[in-house]
Coordinates of C-alpha atoms and ligand atoms in Angstrom, one line a residue:
X4 CA 118.3 92.8 -22.9
X5 CA 117.0 96.3 -22.3
X6 CA 115.8 95.7 -18.7
X7 CA 114.7 99.3 -18.3
X8 CA 112.4 99.1 -21.2
X9 CA 111.1 95.8 -20.1
X10 CA 110.4 97.1 -16.6
X11 CA 108.5 100.0 -18.1
X12 CA 106.5 97.7 -20.3
X13 CA 105.7 95.4 -17.3
X14 CA 105.0 98.1 -14.8
X15 CA 104.3 101.2 -16.7
X16 CA 104.3 104.7 -15.3
X17 CA 106.1 106.9 -12.9
X18 CA 107.0 105.4 -9.5
X19 CA 108.5 107.4 -6.6
X20 CA 112.3 107.1 -6.4
X21 CA 113.3 104.4 -3.9
X22 CA 115.0 106.9 -1.8
X23 CA 111.6 108.5 -1.3
X24 CA 110.5 105.5 0.8
X25 CA 113.7 105.7 2.9
X26 CA 112.8 109.3 3.6
X27 CA 109.1 108.8 4.6
X28 CA 110.0 105.8 6.7
X29 CA 113.1 107.0 8.4
X30 CA 114.9 104.9 11.0
X31 CA 113.1 105.1 14.3
X32 CA 114.3 107.4 17.0
X33 CA 114.5 104.9 19.8
X34 CA 117.0 104.4 22.5
X35 CA 119.9 102.1 22.0
X36 CA 118.9 98.5 22.3
X37 CA 115.2 99.1 21.8
X38 CA 113.7 96.3 19.7
X39 CA 111.0 96.8 17.1
X40 CA 109.0 93.7 16.8
X41 CA 105.7 92.8 15.1
X42 CA 102.9 90.4 14.8
X43 CA 102.0 89.8 11.2
X44 CA 99.1 87.5 10.9
X45 CA 97.2 86.8 7.7
X46 CA 93.5 87.6 8.2
X47 CA 92.2 84.1 8.0
X48 CA 90.1 84.4 11.1
X49 CA 91.9 81.5 12.8
X50 CA 94.1 82.7 15.5
X51 CA 95.9 80.1 17.4
X52 CA 98.2 79.2 20.3
X53 CA 101.3 79.6 18.0
X54 CA 100.3 83.2 17.4
X55 CA 99.9 83.8 21.1
X56 CA 103.2 82.1 21.7
X57 CA 104.9 84.5 19.3
X58 CA 102.9 87.5 20.5
X59 CA 103.9 87.0 24.1
X60 CA 107.6 86.7 23.1
X61 CA 107.5 89.7 20.7
X62 CA 105.6 91.8 23.2
X63 CA 107.9 91.1 26.1
X64 CA 111.0 91.6 24.1
X65 CA 109.8 94.9 22.6
X66 CA 108.5 96.4 25.8
X67 CA 111.2 95.2 28.1
X68 CA 113.7 96.9 25.8
X69 CA 111.8 100.2 25.5
X70 CA 110.8 99.4 21.9
X71 CA 107.7 99.0 19.9
X72 CA 105.3 96.1 19.0
X73 CA 103.2 96.7 16.0
X74 CA 100.4 94.8 14.2
X75 CA 100.7 94.3 10.5
X76 CA 98.0 92.5 8.5
X77 CA 99.4 90.3 5.8
X78 CA 96.4 90.2 3.5
X79 CA 98.1 89.6 0.1
X80 CA 96.2 86.3 -0.3
X81 CA 92.6 87.3 -0.9
X82 CA 91.4 83.7 -1.0
X83 CA 92.2 83.2 2.7
X84 CA 90.7 86.5 3.8
X85 CA 87.8 86.3 6.2
X86 CA 85.5 89.2 7.2
X87 CA 86.0 90.4 10.8
X88 CA 89.4 88.6 11.0
X89 CA 91.3 91.7 12.1
X90 CA 88.8 92.3 14.9
X91 CA 89.2 88.7 15.9
X92 CA 92.9 89.0 16.1
X93 CA 92.7 92.1 18.2
X94 CA 90.1 90.7 20.5
X95 CA 91.9 87.5 21.0
X96 CA 95.2 89.3 21.9
X97 CA 93.6 91.9 24.0
X98 CA 92.1 89.2 26.2
X99 CA 95.7 88.1 26.8
X100 CA 96.8 91.6 27.5
X101 CA 99.0 91.9 24.5
X102 CA 99.4 95.6 23.9
X103 CA 100.3 96.9 20.5
X104 CA 101.9 100.3 20.2
X105 CA 101.1 100.8 16.5
X106 CA 99.4 99.0 13.7
X107 CA 96.2 98.0 12.0
X108 CA 93.3 99.6 13.8
X109 CA 95.5 100.2 16.8
X110 CA 95.8 104.0 16.6
X111 CA 99.1 105.4 17.8
X112 CA 101.8 106.7 15.5
X113 CA 101.0 106.1 11.9
X114 CA 104.3 107.1 10.4
X115 CA 105.1 103.6 9.3
X116 CA 101.6 102.7 8.0
X117 CA 99.5 101.7 6.2
X118 CA 99.5 98.5 8.1
X119 CA 97.5 96.4 5.6
X120 CA 99.7 95.0 2.9
X121 CA 97.1 95.5 0.2
X122 CA 97.3 99.3 0.9
X123 CA 101.1 99.3 0.3
X124 CA 100.9 98.0 -3.3
X125 CA 102.6 101.1 -4.7
X126 CA 105.7 100.6 -2.5
X127 CA 106.1 96.9 -3.5
X128 CA 105.6 97.7 -7.2
X129 CA 108.3 100.4 -7.1
X130 CA 110.7 97.8 -5.8
X131 CA 109.6 95.1 -8.2
X132 CA 110.2 97.5 -11.1
X133 CA 113.6 98.3 -9.7
X134 CA 114.5 94.6 -9.5
X135 CA 113.4 94.1 -13.2
X136 CA 115.5 97.1 -14.2
X137 CA 118.5 95.5 -12.5
X138 CA 117.9 92.2 -14.2
X139 CA 117.1 90.6 -10.9
X140 CA 113.5 89.8 -11.7
X141 CA 111.7 88.6 -14.8
X142 CA 108.2 87.9 -16.1
X143 CA 107.0 84.3 -16.1
X144 CA 104.1 83.3 -18.4
X145 CA 103.8 79.7 -17.3
X146 CA 100.2 78.6 -16.8
X147 CA 98.8 76.8 -13.7
X148 CA 98.7 73.6 -15.9
X149 CA 102.3 73.9 -16.9
X150 CA 103.3 74.5 -13.3
X151 CA 101.5 71.5 -12.0
X152 CA 102.8 69.3 -14.8
X153 CA 106.3 70.5 -13.7
X154 CA 105.6 69.6 -10.1
X155 CA 104.4 66.2 -11.1
X156 CA 107.5 65.5 -13.1
X157 CA 109.7 66.7 -10.3
X158 CA 107.9 64.6 -7.8
X159 CA 108.1 61.5 -10.0
X160 CA 111.8 62.0 -10.4
X161 CA 112.2 62.6 -6.7
X162 CA 113.5 66.1 -7.2
X163 CA 112.9 69.2 -5.2
X164 CA 109.7 70.8 -6.5
X165 CA 109.6 74.4 -7.6
X166 CA 110.7 76.9 -10.2
X167 CA 114.5 76.8 -10.2
X168 CA 117.6 76.1 -12.3
X169 CA 116.8 74.3 -15.6
X170 CA 113.1 74.2 -14.7
X171 CA 112.8 77.9 -14.6
X172 CA 111.7 78.0 -18.2
X173 CA 110.8 81.7 -18.4
X174 CA 114.1 82.8 -16.9
X175 CA 115.8 82.3 -20.2
X176 CA 113.2 83.7 -22.5
X177 CA 114.6 86.0 -25.2
X178 CA 113.6 89.6 -25.4
X179 CA 111.6 88.7 -28.5
X180 CA 109.7 85.9 -26.8
X181 CA 108.9 88.0 -23.9
X182 CA 107.4 90.8 -26.0
X183 CA 105.6 88.3 -28.2
X184 CA 103.9 86.9 -25.1
X185 CA 103.1 90.4 -23.8
X186 CA 101.7 91.5 -27.2
X187 CA 99.5 88.4 -27.1
X188 CA 98.1 89.6 -23.8
X189 CA 99.3 86.5 -21.9
X190 CA 99.0 87.0 -18.1
X191 CA 102.3 87.0 -16.2
X192 CA 103.8 87.0 -12.7
X193 CA 107.1 88.4 -11.8
X194 CA 109.8 86.1 -10.4
X195 CA 113.0 86.8 -8.5
X196 CA 116.0 85.7 -10.5
X197 CA 117.8 83.7 -7.8
X198 CA 121.6 83.8 -7.8
X199 CA 121.8 81.2 -5.1
X200 CA 123.3 77.8 -5.3
X201 CA 121.9 74.9 -3.1
X202 CA 125.5 73.6 -2.8
X203 CA 126.3 76.6 -0.7
X204 CA 125.4 76.6 3.0
X205 CA 124.9 79.8 4.9
X206 CA 125.7 80.1 8.5
X207 CA 122.9 81.9 10.3
X208 CA 122.5 83.1 13.8
X209 CA 119.0 82.5 15.1
X210 CA 118.1 84.4 18.2
X211 CA 116.4 81.3 19.7
X212 CA 118.1 78.3 18.0
X213 CA 121.6 79.7 18.1
X214 CA 124.0 79.2 15.2
X215 CA 122.4 77.1 12.4
X216 CA 123.2 76.3 8.8
X217 CA 120.8 76.9 6.0
X218 CA 121.0 76.0 2.3
X219 CA 121.2 78.9 -0.1
X220 CA 118.0 79.6 -2.0
X221 CA 117.8 78.8 -5.7
X222 CA 114.0 79.1 -6.2
X223 CA 112.9 81.8 -8.5
X224 CA 110.0 82.6 -6.2
X225 CA 107.1 84.7 -7.4
X226 CA 107.3 88.2 -6.0
X227 CA 104.4 89.9 -7.8
X228 CA 101.3 88.0 -8.7
X229 CA 99.3 88.5 -11.9
X230 CA 96.8 90.7 -10.1
X231 CA 99.7 93.1 -9.3
X232 CA 99.8 92.1 -5.6
X233 CA 103.0 90.8 -4.2
X234 CA 103.5 87.5 -2.5
X235 CA 103.9 87.3 1.3
X236 CA 107.7 86.7 1.0
X237 CA 108.3 89.9 -1.0
X238 CA 105.9 92.1 0.9
X239 CA 107.2 91.1 4.3
X240 CA 110.8 91.9 3.4
X241 CA 109.8 95.4 2.2
X242 CA 107.6 95.9 5.3
X243 CA 110.1 94.7 7.8
X244 CA 112.6 97.0 6.3
X245 CA 110.4 100.1 6.1
X246 CA 108.6 99.5 9.4
X247 CA 112.1 99.3 10.8
X248 CA 111.7 96.0 12.4
X249 CA 114.7 94.9 14.4
X250 CA 113.7 91.4 15.5
X251 CA 111.3 88.9 14.2
X252 CA 110.1 86.1 16.5
X253 CA 107.9 83.7 14.5
X254 CA 107.0 80.1 14.3
X255 CA 109.6 77.6 13.2
X256 CA 107.5 76.6 10.3
X257 CA 109.0 79.7 8.7
X258 CA 112.5 78.4 8.9
X259 CA 112.1 76.7 5.6
X260 CA 111.4 80.1 3.9
X261 CA 114.4 81.7 5.6
X262 CA 116.7 81.2 2.6
X263 CA 114.2 82.9 0.4
X264 CA 114.0 85.8 2.8
X265 CA 117.7 86.1 3.1
X266 CA 118.1 86.3 -0.7
X267 CA 115.3 88.8 -1.0
X268 CA 116.8 91.1 1.6
X269 CA 120.1 90.9 -0.1
X270 CA 118.6 91.6 -3.6
X271 CA 116.8 94.6 -2.2
X272 CA 119.9 95.9 -0.5
X273 CA 118.2 95.9 2.9
X274 CA 119.7 95.0 6.2
X275 CA 117.8 92.0 7.6
X276 CA 116.2 92.1 11.0
X277 CA 117.4 89.5 13.4
X278 CA 115.2 86.4 13.5
X279 CA 114.2 83.9 16.2
X280 CA 112.3 80.8 15.2
X281 CA 110.0 79.6 18.0
X282 CA 109.6 76.0 18.6
X283 CA 106.4 74.3 17.8
X284 CA 103.8 73.3 20.3
X285 CA 103.5 69.5 20.5
X286 CA 100.9 67.2 22.0
X287 CA 101.3 63.8 23.5
X288 CA 99.0 61.5 21.5
X289 CA 99.4 58.0 22.8
X290 CA 103.0 57.0 22.4
X291 CA 103.8 59.7 19.9
X292 CA 104.3 63.4 20.0
X293 CA 102.8 65.4 17.2
X294 CA 102.1 69.1 16.4
X295 CA 98.9 70.5 17.6
X296 CA 96.4 70.2 14.8
X297 CA 93.6 72.6 13.8
X298 CA 91.4 69.7 12.9
X299 CA 92.0 67.4 15.9
X300 CA 92.7 69.8 18.8
X301 CA 90.2 72.4 19.7
X302 CA 92.7 73.8 22.3
X303 CA 94.9 75.1 19.4
X304 CA 92.4 77.9 18.7
X305 CA 92.6 80.9 21.0
X306 CA 88.8 81.1 20.7
X307 CA 88.7 77.9 22.8
X308 CA 90.2 79.6 25.8
X309 CA 87.8 82.5 25.7
X310 CA 84.7 80.4 25.1
X311 CA 85.6 78.1 28.0
X312 CA 86.5 81.2 30.1
X313 CA 90.1 80.5 30.9
X314 CA 91.6 83.1 33.1
X315 CA 94.0 85.0 30.8
X316 CA 96.8 85.3 33.4
X317 CA 96.8 81.5 33.8
X318 CA 97.2 80.9 30.1
X319 CA 100.0 83.4 30.0
X320 CA 101.7 81.8 32.9
X321 CA 101.6 78.5 31.2
X322 CA 102.8 80.0 27.9
X323 CA 105.7 81.7 29.7
X324 CA 106.5 78.4 31.4
X325 CA 106.8 76.8 27.9
X326 CA 108.6 79.8 26.4
X327 CA 111.3 80.6 28.9
X328 CA 113.2 77.9 30.7
X329 CA 113.7 80.1 33.8
X330 CA 110.2 81.3 34.1
X331 CA 108.9 78.5 36.3
X332 CA 111.5 79.1 39.0
X333 CA 110.7 82.8 39.0
X334 CA 107.0 82.2 39.2
X335 CA 107.4 79.9 42.2
X336 CA 109.3 82.6 44.0
X337 CA 107.0 85.4 42.9
X338 CA 103.6 83.7 42.5
X339 CA 101.6 86.9 42.8
X340 CA 103.9 89.4 41.0
X341 CA 102.8 91.1 37.7
X342 CA 104.1 88.9 34.9
X343 CA 105.8 92.0 33.4
X344 CA 108.4 91.8 36.1
X345 CA 109.8 88.6 34.8
X346 CA 113.0 89.2 32.8
X347 CA 112.0 87.6 29.5
X348 CA 114.9 86.9 27.1
X349 CA 115.0 85.4 23.7
X350 CA 118.2 83.5 24.7
X351 CA 116.2 81.4 27.2
X352 CA 113.5 80.4 24.8
X353 CA 113.0 76.8 24.1
X354 CA 114.9 75.5 21.1
X355 CA 112.9 72.5 20.1
X356 CA 109.3 71.3 20.3
X357 CA 107.6 71.8 23.6
X358 CA 104.9 69.7 24.9
X359 CA 101.6 71.5 25.5
X360 CA 99.6 69.8 28.2
X361 CA 96.1 71.0 28.9
X362 CA 96.1 69.3 32.3
X363 CA 99.1 71.5 33.4
X364 CA 97.3 74.6 32.2
X365 CA 94.2 73.5 34.2
X366 CA 96.2 73.1 37.3
X367 CA 97.7 76.6 37.0
X368 CA 94.2 77.9 36.2
X369 CA 92.7 76.4 39.3
X370 CA 95.4 77.8 41.4
X371 CA 95.2 81.3 39.9
X372 CA 91.4 81.4 40.2
X373 CA 91.6 80.5 43.8
X374 CA 93.6 83.6 44.5
X375 CA 90.8 86.0 43.3
X376 CA 88.7 87.9 45.7
X377 CA 84.9 87.8 45.4
X378 CA 85.0 91.2 43.6
X379 CA 87.7 90.0 41.1
X380 CA 85.8 86.8 40.5
X381 CA 82.6 88.8 40.0
X382 CA 84.3 90.9 37.4
X383 CA 85.9 87.9 35.7
X384 CA 82.7 85.9 35.5
X385 CA 80.6 88.8 34.4
X386 CA 83.0 89.6 31.6
X387 CA 82.8 86.0 30.4
X388 CA 79.0 86.0 30.7
X389 CA 78.6 89.2 28.8
X390 CA 80.4 87.7 25.9
X391 CA 79.5 84.0 26.0
X392 CA 76.8 83.5 28.6
X393 CA 73.1 82.6 28.0
X394 CA 70.6 85.4 28.7
X395 CA 69.9 83.7 32.1
X396 CA 73.6 83.6 32.9
X397 CA 74.0 87.3 32.1
X398 CA 71.3 87.9 34.7
X399 CA 73.4 86.2 37.5
X400 CA 75.0 89.6 37.9
X401 CA 72.0 91.8 38.3
X402 CA 71.9 91.5 42.1
X403 CA 75.5 92.2 43.1
X404 CA 75.1 91.6 46.8
X405 CA 73.6 88.2 46.2
X406 CA 76.2 87.1 43.7
X407 CA 79.0 88.2 46.0
X408 CA 77.5 86.0 48.7
X409 CA 77.3 83.1 46.3
X410 CA 80.9 83.5 45.2
X411 CA 82.1 83.8 48.7
X412 CA 80.3 80.6 49.7
X413 CA 81.2 78.6 46.6
X414 CA 84.9 79.7 46.4
X415 CA 85.4 79.3 50.1
X416 CA 86.6 83.0 50.4
X417 CA 87.0 84.0 54.0
X418 CA 86.9 80.4 55.1
X419 CA 89.9 78.3 56.0
X420 CA 90.0 76.5 52.7
X421 CA 89.8 78.0 49.3
X422 CA 88.2 75.7 46.7
X423 CA 90.6 74.9 43.9
X424 CA 88.2 73.2 41.6
X425 CA 87.3 75.8 39.1
X426 CA 89.4 75.8 35.9
X427 CA 87.3 78.1 33.9
X428 CA 84.5 80.7 34.0
X429 CA 82.1 78.3 32.3
X430 CA 82.7 75.7 35.0
X431 CA 82.3 78.2 37.8
X432 CA 79.1 79.5 36.2
X433 CA 77.7 76.1 36.1
X434 CA 78.6 75.6 39.7
X435 CA 76.8 78.7 40.8
X436 CA 73.8 78.2 38.5
X437 CA 71.8 76.6 41.3
X438 CA 71.5 79.9 43.0
X439 CA 69.9 81.6 40.0
X440 CA 68.0 79.0 38.0
X441 CA 66.1 75.9 38.7
X442 CA 68.5 73.6 37.0
X443 CA 67.7 69.9 36.2
X444 CA 68.5 67.5 38.9
X445 CA 72.0 66.1 38.5
X446 CA 72.1 63.4 41.3
X447 CA 69.8 60.6 42.2
X448 CA 68.0 60.5 45.5
X449 CA 69.3 57.6 47.6
X450 CA 66.2 57.8 49.8
X451 CA 63.0 57.6 47.7
X452 CA 59.3 57.1 47.6
X453 CA 57.2 57.7 50.7
X454 CA 60.2 58.3 53.0
X455 CA 61.5 61.0 50.7
X456 CA 58.1 62.7 50.6
X457 CA 57.7 62.4 54.4
X458 CA 61.1 64.1 54.9
X459 CA 60.3 66.9 52.5
X460 CA 56.9 67.5 54.1
X461 CA 58.3 67.3 57.6
X462 CA 60.8 70.0 56.6
X463 CA 58.2 72.2 55.0
X464 CA 56.0 72.1 58.1
X465 CA 58.9 73.3 60.3
X466 CA 60.8 75.5 57.9
X467 CA 61.2 79.2 58.8
X468 CA 63.7 81.2 56.9
X469 CA 64.4 83.3 60.0
X470 CA 65.9 80.3 61.8
X471 CA 69.6 80.5 62.5
X472 CA 71.8 77.6 61.6
X473 CA 71.4 75.8 64.9
X474 CA 67.7 76.0 65.0
X475 CA 67.5 75.0 61.4
X476 CA 69.6 72.0 62.0
X477 CA 67.7 70.9 65.1
X478 CA 64.6 70.9 63.0
X479 CA 66.3 68.7 60.4
X480 CA 67.2 66.3 63.2
X481 CA 63.6 66.2 64.3
X482 CA 62.6 65.3 60.7
X483 CA 65.2 62.6 60.8
X484 CA 64.0 61.1 64.1
X485 CA 60.4 61.2 63.0
X486 CA 61.2 59.2 60.0
X487 CA 63.3 56.5 61.5
X488 CA 66.7 58.1 60.9
X489 CA 69.3 58.7 63.6
X490 CA 69.3 62.3 64.7
X491 CA 72.9 62.0 65.8
X492 CA 75.5 60.4 63.5
X493 CA 77.3 58.7 66.4
X494 CA 74.0 56.9 67.3
X495 CA 73.8 55.6 63.8
X496 CA 77.4 54.5 63.8
X497 CA 76.9 52.6 67.1
X498 CA 73.7 50.8 65.9
X499 CA 73.2 51.1 62.2
X500 CA 70.6 48.3 62.2
X501 CA 68.3 50.4 64.3
X502 CA 67.9 53.1 61.7
X503 CA 67.0 53.7 58.0
X504 CA 70.1 55.9 58.0
X505 CA 71.4 59.0 59.7
X506 CA 70.6 62.7 59.7
X507 CA 73.2 63.1 56.9
X508 CA 70.9 61.0 54.6
X509 CA 68.0 63.3 55.5
X510 CA 70.1 66.4 54.8
X511 CA 71.0 64.9 51.4
X512 CA 67.4 64.6 50.5
X513 CA 66.9 68.2 51.3
X514 CA 70.0 69.2 49.5
X515 CA 69.0 67.4 46.3
X516 CA 65.5 68.9 46.6
X517 CA 66.9 72.4 47.0
X518 CA 69.8 72.3 44.5
X519 CA 69.5 69.1 42.4
X520 CA 72.9 68.1 43.7
X521 CA 74.1 65.7 46.4
X522 CA 77.3 67.7 47.0
X523 CA 77.1 71.4 47.7
X524 CA 78.5 74.0 50.1
X525 CA 76.6 74.5 53.3
X526 CA 72.8 73.9 52.8
X527 CA 71.5 76.4 55.4
X528 CA 73.6 79.1 53.8
X529 CA 72.3 78.1 50.3
X530 CA 68.8 78.4 51.5
X531 CA 69.5 81.7 53.1
X532 CA 70.8 83.1 49.8
X533 CA 67.8 81.6 47.9
X534 CA 65.4 83.1 50.4
X535 CA 62.3 81.5 52.1
X536 CA 60.0 81.7 49.1
X537 CA 62.3 80.1 46.6
X538 CA 63.5 77.4 49.1
X539 CA 59.9 76.5 49.8
X540 CA 59.0 76.4 46.2
X541 CA 61.9 74.1 45.3
X542 CA 61.2 71.7 48.1
X543 CA 57.5 71.7 47.2
X544 CA 58.3 71.0 43.6
X545 CA 60.6 68.1 44.6
X546 CA 57.6 66.5 46.4
X547 CA 55.9 65.8 43.1
X548 CA 58.9 65.4 40.9
X549 CA 60.6 62.0 40.7
Ligands
LIG619 N1 101.8 86.2 7.6 C1 102.6 85.2 8.2 C2 101.7 84.3 9.1 O1 100.5 84.3 8.8 C3 103.7 85.8 9.1 C4 105.0 85.1 8.9 C5 106.1 86.0 9.6 O2 106.0 86.3 10.8 O3 107.1 86.4 8.9 O4 102.0 83.7 10.0

């Protein structure tokens, strides 16, 4: 067969010499040991914990070694492409402080771009043409129907499905048949002519899993689709070579494709990057462990963490705990250190499925949030509200001084005990909402009817916002005594039968009237922050509400 003529017929025209690409994408001038890693998402709009898991590992390894992390967009499959997906990837990763050095919409050095695979079609085609010329790739005219019939037959016979060996019908077409099909205008794809034998095992060193054995590829995979765009497998091999990637950390779901990738790198005459296949994140579901699922587990999506307002550092701490077996110990010793100081290594990465437990993350989150100063908390909550808050919530930040007071009171800053019950920004925002909005009542009055009204009226008659805490409280005691409640708790405890209740019950009525809640931080302070007018208006409104 005249492969050169066939290549010219299939991909006509002048292509740059392959050496041209070696020249324009020269080896990177980086110090010895510097790793070039990448994140290569498809622009599907769904960016998940697995991506973050890989991103943190790639970022740490690149930057700890003085290397480069770049962002490549694998957009060869148009059907899966979603508008705004690249922005979504970037925003999601920026939130977790993953810094790219180069790549799609990143700026930085563009020597190794373009970063969208669709913009690199010329490079891929040049290599496809070369493989055809060498007899390592061939046109396949099989239709979708033929391929699905083949799949069915193989499934029925309990054989491995795919286009290989005796099933690779077009692999053995004669020159004449090929040209007849081409003359008839039949659409075609280009397939790799695999030289592998599934009887052969290849020993492979995985940077995470260690030495493993994989089966040689014998699938004649599609490398160029009928629209002239390559498949992911082919494009990624070319790109990892010319972007001078040294190490690929990716999800273990790609392990199954590794034999294909090994054969492609060999066929192209490229040296492979090193690979590390990251374990999957599992979830305990009753008695079984299963992979986190897009359909069942909202926490798989990175969007979830931002919408809920998780503190990015907390999520990273938890991810690092799962990623590196020695992280937890380091973190216990260095709870406040920048996470970059941890010596992340691929060798310490978990080899098999790790359990992802939202409760553990929540504990870390509470702990980390309790370390923030009012100012830091202010910035964190405002950042969340700007993106996800209601218009009313955005307004919580217009009076800085007031909000700082609220945060100090609610977080226990400055006091002996820091509160550790906020997991997320959305939770904290709900907690502080009572200072900024008249929210619906959440708790029931335990004292109702006439007595409740008498307590509220008694309070309103005496209330003066200028009162200090002692005076304020003595007035509350007066209201208690006047309504048959013990002004002193100890009196109530000694003779409960003499009273309707104690001053604490009276304070609770006032608390619910002011905030809608039976449990709050100090009520005098709350009323001080709300101001006289608002306090009065709320208590007044509670007189007529149920
Ligand atoms: N585009 C693939 C993805 O969507 C990347 C696989 C790889 O990292 O090689 O995950």
